[in-house]
PDB file of N, CA and C in Angstrom:
ATOM      1  N   MET F   1       0.834  -1.195   0.000  1.00 57.00           N
ATOM      2  CA  MET F   1       0.000   0.000   0.000  1.00 57.00           C
ATOM      3  C   MET F   1       0.870   1.245   0.000  1.00 57.00           C
ATOM      4  N   ARG F   2       0.378   2.230  -0.652  1.00 64.00           N
ATOM      5  CA  ARG F   2       1.085   3.508  -0.660  1.00 64.00           C
ATOM      6  C   ARG F   2       0.854   4.217   0.663  1.00 64.00           C
ATOM      7  N   PRO F   3       1.831   4.933   1.154  1.00 67.00           N
ATOM      8  CA  PRO F   3       1.666   5.601   2.451  1.00 67.00           C
ATOM      9  C   PRO F   3       0.708   6.785   2.425  1.00 67.00           C
ATOM     10  N   ASN F   4       0.428   7.369   1.251  1.00 82.00           N
ATOM     11  CA  ASN F   4      -0.439   8.547   1.219  1.00 82.00           C
ATOM     12  C   ASN F   4      -1.856   8.217   0.755  1.00 82.00           C
ATOM     13  N   ILE F   5      -2.273   6.951   0.857  1.00 87.00           N
ATOM     14  CA  ILE F   5      -3.625   6.564   0.427  1.00 87.00           C
ATOM     15  C   ILE F   5      -4.689   7.270   1.277  1.00 87.00           C
ATOM     16  N   VAL F   6      -4.380   7.501   2.547  1.00 86.00           N
ATOM     17  CA  VAL F   6      -5.336   8.177   3.433  1.00 86.00           C
ATOM     18  C   VAL F   6      -5.578   9.598   2.946  1.00 86.00           C
ATOM     19  N   ASP F   7      -4.533  10.278   2.537  1.00 88.00           N
ATOM     20  CA  ASP F   7      -4.679  11.639   2.024  1.00 88.00           C
ATOM     21  C   ASP F   7      -5.510  11.664   0.741  1.00 88.00           C
ATOM     22  N   GLU F   8      -5.332  10.669  -0.109  1.00 88.00           N
ATOM     23  CA  GLU F   8      -6.110  10.599  -1.351  1.00 88.00           C
ATOM     24  C   GLU F   8      -7.581  10.343  -1.064  1.00 88.00           C
ATOM     25  N   VAL F   9      -7.864   9.467  -0.105  1.00 89.00           N
ATOM     26  CA  VAL F   9      -9.258   9.193   0.269  1.00 89.00           C
ATOM     27  C   VAL F   9      -9.887  10.434   0.877  1.00 89.00           C
ATOM     28  N   ASP F  10      -9.146  11.123   1.739  1.00 91.00           N
ATOM     29  CA  ASP F  10      -9.666  12.353   2.340  1.00 91.00           C
ATOM     30  C   ASP F  10      -9.962  13.405   1.278  1.00 91.00           C
ATOM     31  N   PHE F  11      -9.051  13.573   0.319  1.00 90.00           N
ATOM     32  CA  PHE F  11      -9.262  14.545  -0.740  1.00 90.00           C
ATOM     33  C   PHE F  11     -10.507  14.192  -1.561  1.00 90.00           C
ATOM     34  N   THR F  12     -10.644  12.905  -1.891  1.00 88.00           N
ATOM     35  CA  THR F  12     -11.809  12.471  -2.671  1.00 88.00           C
ATOM     36  C   THR F  12     -13.101  12.743  -1.914  1.00 88.00           C
ATOM     37  N   PHE F  13     -13.106  12.443  -0.622  1.00 92.00           N
ATOM     38  CA  PHE F  13     -14.291  12.696   0.195  1.00 92.00           C
ATOM     39  C   PHE F  13     -14.652  14.173   0.199  1.00 92.00           C
ATOM     40  N   TRP F  14     -13.671  15.040   0.455  1.00 93.00           N
ATOM     41  CA  TRP F  14     -13.952  16.472   0.526  1.00 93.00           C
ATOM     42  C   TRP F  14     -14.318  17.049  -0.837  1.00 93.00           C
ATOM     43  N   PHE F  15     -13.749  16.498  -1.910  1.00 90.00           N
ATOM     44  CA  PHE F  15     -14.093  16.934  -3.257  1.00 90.00           C
ATOM     45  C   PHE F  15     -15.560  16.628  -3.559  1.00 90.00           C
ATOM     46  N   ILE F  16     -15.978  15.397  -3.279  1.00 89.00           N
ATOM     47  CA  ILE F  16     -17.370  15.005  -3.523  1.00 89.00           C
ATOM     48  C   ILE F  16     -18.309  15.789  -2.596  1.00 89.00           C
ATOM     49  N   MET F  17     -17.913  15.984  -1.348  1.00 93.00           N
ATOM     50  CA  MET F  17     -18.742  16.746  -0.412  1.00 93.00           C
ATOM     51  C   MET F  17     -18.897  18.194  -0.872  1.00 93.00           C
ATOM     52  N   GLY F  18     -17.818  18.799  -1.341  1.00 93.00           N
ATOM     53  CA  GLY F  18     -17.876  20.183  -1.816  1.00 93.00           C
ATOM     54  C   GLY F  18     -18.788  20.340  -3.020  1.00 93.00           C
ATOM     55  N   ILE F  19     -18.659  19.445  -3.995  1.00 89.00           N
ATOM     56  CA  ILE F  19     -19.529  19.505  -5.169  1.00 89.00           C
ATOM     57  C   ILE F  19     -20.981  19.290  -4.760  1.00 89.00           C
ATOM     58  N   SER F  20     -21.233  18.370  -3.835  1.00 91.00           N
ATOM     59  CA  SER F  20     -22.601  18.103  -3.391  1.00 91.00           C
ATOM     60  C   SER F  20     -23.216  19.319  -2.712  1.00 91.00           C
ATOM     61  N   ILE F  21     -22.454  20.003  -1.878  1.00 95.00           N
ATOM     62  CA  ILE F  21     -22.973  21.184  -1.178  1.00 95.00           C
ATOM     63  C   ILE F  21     -23.238  22.313  -2.163  1.00 95.00           C
ATOM     64  N   ILE F  22     -22.327  22.527  -3.104  1.00 93.00           N
ATOM     65  CA  ILE F  22     -22.525  23.580  -4.105  1.00 93.00           C
ATOM     66  C   ILE F  22     -23.774  23.294  -4.934  1.00 93.00           C
ATOM     67  N   LEU F  23     -23.940  22.058  -5.374  1.00 90.00           N
ATOM     68  CA  LEU F  23     -25.130  21.703  -6.162  1.00 90.00           C
ATOM     69  C   LEU F  23     -26.405  21.839  -5.340  1.00 90.00           C
ATOM     70  N   LEU F  24     -26.362  21.433  -4.074  1.00 93.00           N
ATOM     71  CA  LEU F  24     -27.532  21.572  -3.209  1.00 93.00           C
ATOM     72  C   LEU F  24     -27.947  23.034  -3.088  1.00 93.00           C
ATOM     73  N   LEU F  25     -26.988  23.914  -2.833  1.00 96.00           N
ATOM     74  CA  LEU F  25     -27.307  25.331  -2.704  1.00 96.00           C
ATOM     75  C   LEU F  25     -27.828  25.912  -4.017  1.00 96.00           C
ATOM     76  N   PHE F  26     -27.176  25.577  -5.123  1.00 94.00           N
ATOM     77  CA  PHE F  26     -27.596  26.082  -6.427  1.00 94.00           C
ATOM     78  C   PHE F  26     -29.009  25.627  -6.774  1.00 94.00           C
ATOM     79  N   ILE F  27     -29.289  24.343  -6.608  1.00 93.00           N
ATOM     80  CA  ILE F  27     -30.617  23.814  -6.948  1.00 93.00           C
ATOM     81  C   ILE F  27     -31.680  24.401  -6.031  1.00 93.00           C
ATOM     82  N   THR F  28     -31.369  24.572  -4.746  1.00 96.00           N
ATOM     83  CA  THR F  28     -32.343  25.144  -3.815  1.00 96.00           C
ATOM     84  C   THR F  28     -32.653  26.593  -4.169  1.00 96.00           C
ATOM     85  N   ILE F  29     -31.628  27.376  -4.492  1.00 97.00           N
ATOM     86  CA  ILE F  29     -31.842  28.780  -4.861  1.00 97.00           C
ATOM     87  C   ILE F  29     -32.658  28.891  -6.142  1.00 97.00           C
ATOM     88  N   VAL F  30     -32.330  28.088  -7.141  1.00 94.00           N
ATOM     89  CA  VAL F  30     -33.078  28.115  -8.405  1.00 94.00           C
ATOM     90  C   VAL F  30     -34.522  27.682  -8.177  1.00 94.00           C
ATOM     91  N   MET F  31     -34.727  26.653  -7.364  1.00 93.00           N
ATOM     92  CA  MET F  31     -36.077  26.183  -7.078  1.00 93.00           C
ATOM     93  C   MET F  31     -36.905  27.275  -6.393  1.00 93.00           C
ATOM     94  N   LEU F  32     -36.323  27.943  -5.401  1.00 95.00           N
ATOM     95  CA  LEU F  32     -37.050  29.013  -4.718  1.00 95.00           C
ATOM     96  C   LEU F  32     -37.352  30.181  -5.653  1.00 95.00           C
ATOM     97  N   TYR F  33     -36.419  30.493  -6.540  1.00 93.00           N
ATOM     98  CA  TYR F  33     -36.645  31.551  -7.518  1.00 93.00           C
ATOM     99  C   TYR F  33     -37.839  31.214  -8.416  1.00 93.00           C
ATOM    100  N   PHE F  34     -37.874  29.997  -8.938  1.00 88.00           N
ATOM    101  CA  PHE F  34     -38.978  29.610  -9.816  1.00 88.00           C
ATOM    102  C   PHE F  34     -40.293  29.482  -9.066  1.00 88.00           C
ATOM    103  N   LEU F  35     -40.250  29.086  -7.799  1.00 89.00           N
ATOM    104  CA  LEU F  35     -41.480  29.067  -7.002  1.00 89.00           C
ATOM    105  C   LEU F  35     -42.062  30.465  -6.876  1.00 89.00           C
ATOM    106  N   TYR F  36     -41.194  31.442  -6.681  1.00 88.00           N
ATOM    107  CA  TYR F  36     -41.657  32.822  -6.570  1.00 88.00           C
ATOM    108  C   TYR F  36     -42.109  33.367  -7.923  1.00 88.00           C
ATOM    109  N   LYS F  37     -41.309  33.137  -8.955  1.00 85.00           N
ATOM    110  CA  LYS F  37     -41.592  33.733 -10.262  1.00 85.00           C
ATOM    111  C   LYS F  37     -42.864  33.172 -10.899  1.00 85.00           C
ATOM    112  N   TYR F  38     -43.087  31.876 -10.774  1.00 80.00           N
ATOM    113  CA  TYR F  38     -44.224  31.248 -11.441  1.00 80.00           C
ATOM    114  C   TYR F  38     -45.303  30.824 -10.453  1.00 80.00           C
ATOM    115  N   ASN F  39     -45.532  31.650  -9.456  1.00 81.00           N
ATOM    116  CA  ASN F  39     -46.585  31.412  -8.486  1.00 81.00           C
ATOM    117  C   ASN F  39     -47.944  31.436  -9.189  1.00 81.00           C
ATOM    118  N   ARG F  40     -48.810  30.523  -8.832  1.00 75.00           N
ATOM    119  CA  ARG F  40     -50.112  30.432  -9.481  1.00 75.00           C
ATOM    120  C   ARG F  40     -50.949  31.691  -9.263  1.00 75.00           C
ATOM    121  N   LYS F  41     -50.773  32.358  -8.142  1.00 77.00           N
ATOM    122  CA  LYS F  41     -51.520  33.587  -7.877  1.00 77.00           C
ATOM    123  C   LYS F  41     -51.082  34.706  -8.827  1.00 77.00           C
ATOM    124  N   ARG F  42     -49.807  34.712  -9.182  1.00 75.00           N
ATOM    125  CA  ARG F  42     -49.296  35.753 -10.068  1.00 75.00           C
ATOM    126  C   ARG F  42     -49.575  35.436 -11.530  1.00 75.00           C
ATOM    127  N   HIS F  43     -49.598  34.172 -11.891  1.00 67.00           N
ATOM    128  CA  HIS F  43     -49.819  33.738 -13.280  1.00 67.00           C
ATOM    129  C   HIS F  43     -50.841  32.599 -13.290  1.00 67.00           C
ATOM    130  N   PRO F  44     -52.138  32.921 -13.222  1.00 70.00           N
ATOM    131  CA  PRO F  44     -53.134  31.855 -13.148  1.00 70.00           C
ATOM    132  C   PRO F  44     -53.220  31.008 -14.417  1.00 70.00           C
ATOM    133  N   VAL F  45     -52.900  31.573 -15.566  1.00 73.00           N
ATOM    134  CA  VAL F  45     -52.945  30.826 -16.822  1.00 73.00           C
ATOM    135  C   VAL F  45     -51.505  30.571 -17.271  1.00 73.00           C
ATOM    136  N   PRO F  46     -51.124  29.301 -17.456  1.00 67.00           N
ATOM    137  CA  PRO F  46     -49.737  29.031 -17.867  1.00 67.00           C
ATOM    138  C   PRO F  46     -49.427  29.621 -19.230  1.00 67.00           C
ATOM    139  N   GLU F  47     -48.197  30.106 -19.358  1.00 69.00           N
ATOM    140  CA  GLU F  47     -47.742  30.632 -20.636  1.00 69.00           C
ATOM    141  C   GLU F  47     -47.298  29.467 -21.517  1.00 69.00           C
ATOM    142  N   ASN F  48     -47.145  29.752 -22.797  1.00 71.00           N
ATOM    143  CA  ASN F  48     -46.660  28.728 -23.711  1.00 71.00           C
ATOM    144  C   ASN F  48     -45.184  28.467 -23.414  1.00 71.00           C
ATOM    145  N   ILE F  49     -44.875  27.253 -22.992  1.00 71.00           N
ATOM    146  CA  ILE F  49     -43.514  26.905 -22.622  1.00 71.00           C
ATOM    147  C   ILE F  49     -42.902  26.076 -23.742  1.00 71.00           C
ATOM    148  N   GLU F  50     -41.760  26.532 -24.233  1.00 78.00           N
ATOM    149  CA  GLU F  50     -41.063  25.822 -25.301  1.00 78.00           C
ATOM    150  C   GLU F  50     -39.750  25.280 -24.766  1.00 78.00           C
ATOM    151  N   GLY F  51     -39.243  24.231 -25.395  1.00 80.00           N
ATOM    152  CA  GLY F  51     -37.993  23.616 -24.964  1.00 80.00           C
ATOM    153  C   GLY F  51     -36.784  24.409 -25.409  1.00 80.00           C
ATOM    154  N   ASN F  52     -35.685  24.188 -24.721  1.00 84.00           N
ATOM    155  CA  ASN F  52     -34.415  24.819 -25.048  1.00 84.00           C
ATOM    156  C   ASN F  52     -33.384  23.690 -25.151  1.00 84.00           C
ATOM    157  N   THR F  53     -33.031  23.321 -26.372  1.00 88.00           N
ATOM    158  CA  THR F  53     -32.157  22.171 -26.598  1.00 88.00           C
ATOM    159  C   THR F  53     -30.787  22.369 -25.962  1.00 88.00           C
ATOM    160  N   THR F  54     -30.231  23.551 -26.047  1.00 90.00           N
ATOM    161  CA  THR F  54     -28.915  23.819 -25.459  1.00 90.00           C
ATOM    162  C   THR F  54     -28.939  23.593 -23.956  1.00 90.00           C
ATOM    163  N   LEU F  55     -29.957  24.101 -23.290  1.00 88.00           N
ATOM    164  CA  LEU F  55     -30.069  23.929 -21.843  1.00 88.00           C
ATOM    165  C   LEU F  55     -30.239  22.455 -21.489  1.00 88.00           C
ATOM    166  N   GLU F  56     -31.040  21.738 -22.239  1.00 89.00           N
ATOM    167  CA  GLU F  56     -31.261  20.324 -21.956  1.00 89.00           C
ATOM    168  C   GLU F  56     -29.988  19.510 -22.144  1.00 89.00           C
ATOM    169  N   VAL F  57     -29.202  19.832 -23.161  1.00 91.00           N
ATOM    170  CA  VAL F  57     -27.933  19.135 -23.372  1.00 91.00           C
ATOM    171  C   VAL F  57     -26.975  19.454 -22.226  1.00 91.00           C
ATOM    172  N   LEU F  58     -26.919  20.734 -21.808  1.00 91.00           N
ATOM    173  CA  LEU F  58     -26.015  21.118 -20.725  1.00 91.00           C
ATOM    174  C   LEU F  58     -26.359  20.421 -19.418  1.00 91.00           C
ATOM    175  N   TRP F  59     -27.655  20.367 -19.059  1.00 87.00           N
ATOM    176  CA  TRP F  59     -27.958  19.753 -17.774  1.00 87.00           C
ATOM    177  C   TRP F  59     -27.949  18.233 -17.849  1.00 87.00           C
ATOM    178  N   THR F  60     -27.644  17.684 -19.006  1.00 91.00           N
ATOM    179  CA  THR F  60     -27.365  16.254 -19.106  1.00 91.00           C
ATOM    180  C   THR F  60     -25.861  16.003 -19.108  1.00 91.00           C
ATOM    181  N   VAL F  61     -25.112  16.809 -19.828  1.00 93.00           N
ATOM    182  CA  VAL F  61     -23.676  16.588 -19.991  1.00 93.00           C
ATOM    183  C   VAL F  61     -22.904  16.951 -18.718  1.00 93.00           C
ATOM    184  N   ILE F  62     -23.231  18.059 -18.072  1.00 89.00           N
ATOM    185  CA  ILE F  62     -22.484  18.490 -16.889  1.00 89.00           C
ATOM    186  C   ILE F  62     -22.556  17.461 -15.754  1.00 89.00           C
ATOM    187  N   PRO F  63     -23.734  16.936 -15.393  1.00 86.00           N
ATOM    188  CA  PRO F  63     -23.740  15.896 -14.353  1.00 86.00           C
ATOM    189  C   PRO F  63     -22.982  14.631 -14.759  1.00 86.00           C
ATOM    190  N   VAL F  64     -23.033  14.270 -16.042  1.00 90.00           N
ATOM    191  CA  VAL F  64     -22.284  13.096 -16.490  1.00 90.00           C
ATOM    192  C   VAL F  64     -20.789  13.322 -16.304  1.00 90.00           C
ATOM    193  N   ILE F  65     -20.310  14.510 -16.646  1.00 91.00           N
ATOM    194  CA  ILE F  65     -18.892  14.823 -16.470  1.00 91.00           C
ATOM    195  C   ILE F  65     -18.516  14.801 -14.980  1.00 91.00           C
ATOM    196  N   LEU F  66     -19.364  15.379 -14.126  1.00 85.00           N
ATOM    197  CA  LEU F  66     -19.072  15.381 -12.694  1.00 85.00           C
ATOM    198  C   LEU F  66     -19.032  13.959 -12.137  1.00 85.00           C
ATOM    199  N   VAL F  67     -19.951  13.120 -12.547  1.00 86.00           N
ATOM    200  CA  VAL F  67     -19.966  11.740 -12.063  1.00 86.00           C
ATOM    201  C   VAL F  67     -18.731  10.997 -12.563  1.00 86.00           C
ATOM    202  N   MET F  68     -18.324  11.237 -13.796  1.00 89.00           N
ATOM    203  CA  MET F  68     -17.124  10.587 -14.320  1.00 89.00           C
ATOM    204  C   MET F  68     -15.876  11.038 -13.562  1.00 89.00           C
ATOM    205  N   ILE F  69     -15.805  12.331 -13.208  1.00 85.00           N
ATOM    206  CA  ILE F  69     -14.661  12.827 -12.431  1.00 85.00           C
ATOM    207  C   ILE F  69     -14.647  12.183 -11.048  1.00 85.00           C
ATOM    208  N   MET F  70     -15.815  12.103 -10.410  1.00 81.00           N
ATOM    209  CA  MET F  70     -15.886  11.486  -9.088  1.00 81.00           C
ATOM    210  C   MET F  70     -15.557   9.998  -9.153  1.00 81.00           C
ATOM    211  N   PHE F  71     -15.987   9.327 -10.208  1.00 82.00           N
ATOM    212  CA  PHE F  71     -15.707   7.907 -10.331  1.00 82.00           C
ATOM    213  C   PHE F  71     -14.220   7.662 -10.544  1.00 82.00           C
ATOM    214  N   PHE F  72     -13.580   8.523 -11.316  1.00 77.00           N
ATOM    215  CA  PHE F  72     -12.160   8.355 -11.588  1.00 77.00           C
ATOM    216  C   PHE F  72     -11.371   8.465 -10.313  1.00 77.00           C
TER     217      PHE F  72
END
């Protein structure tokens, strides 16, 4: 065994923990923003919602890259 395996495990743990906390905060803030912006009292009739291919590709590719980095 390598003598610095403990340091590598610690780094991996803190790296995954840091990414998880950042994502948790980001998703919570975005969720609260959309809850406020699209409140049913403010907009009783839904607007025409169209897809955004670039956004959909990004929110698929970025998590895949993060998971691959964590797995490595």
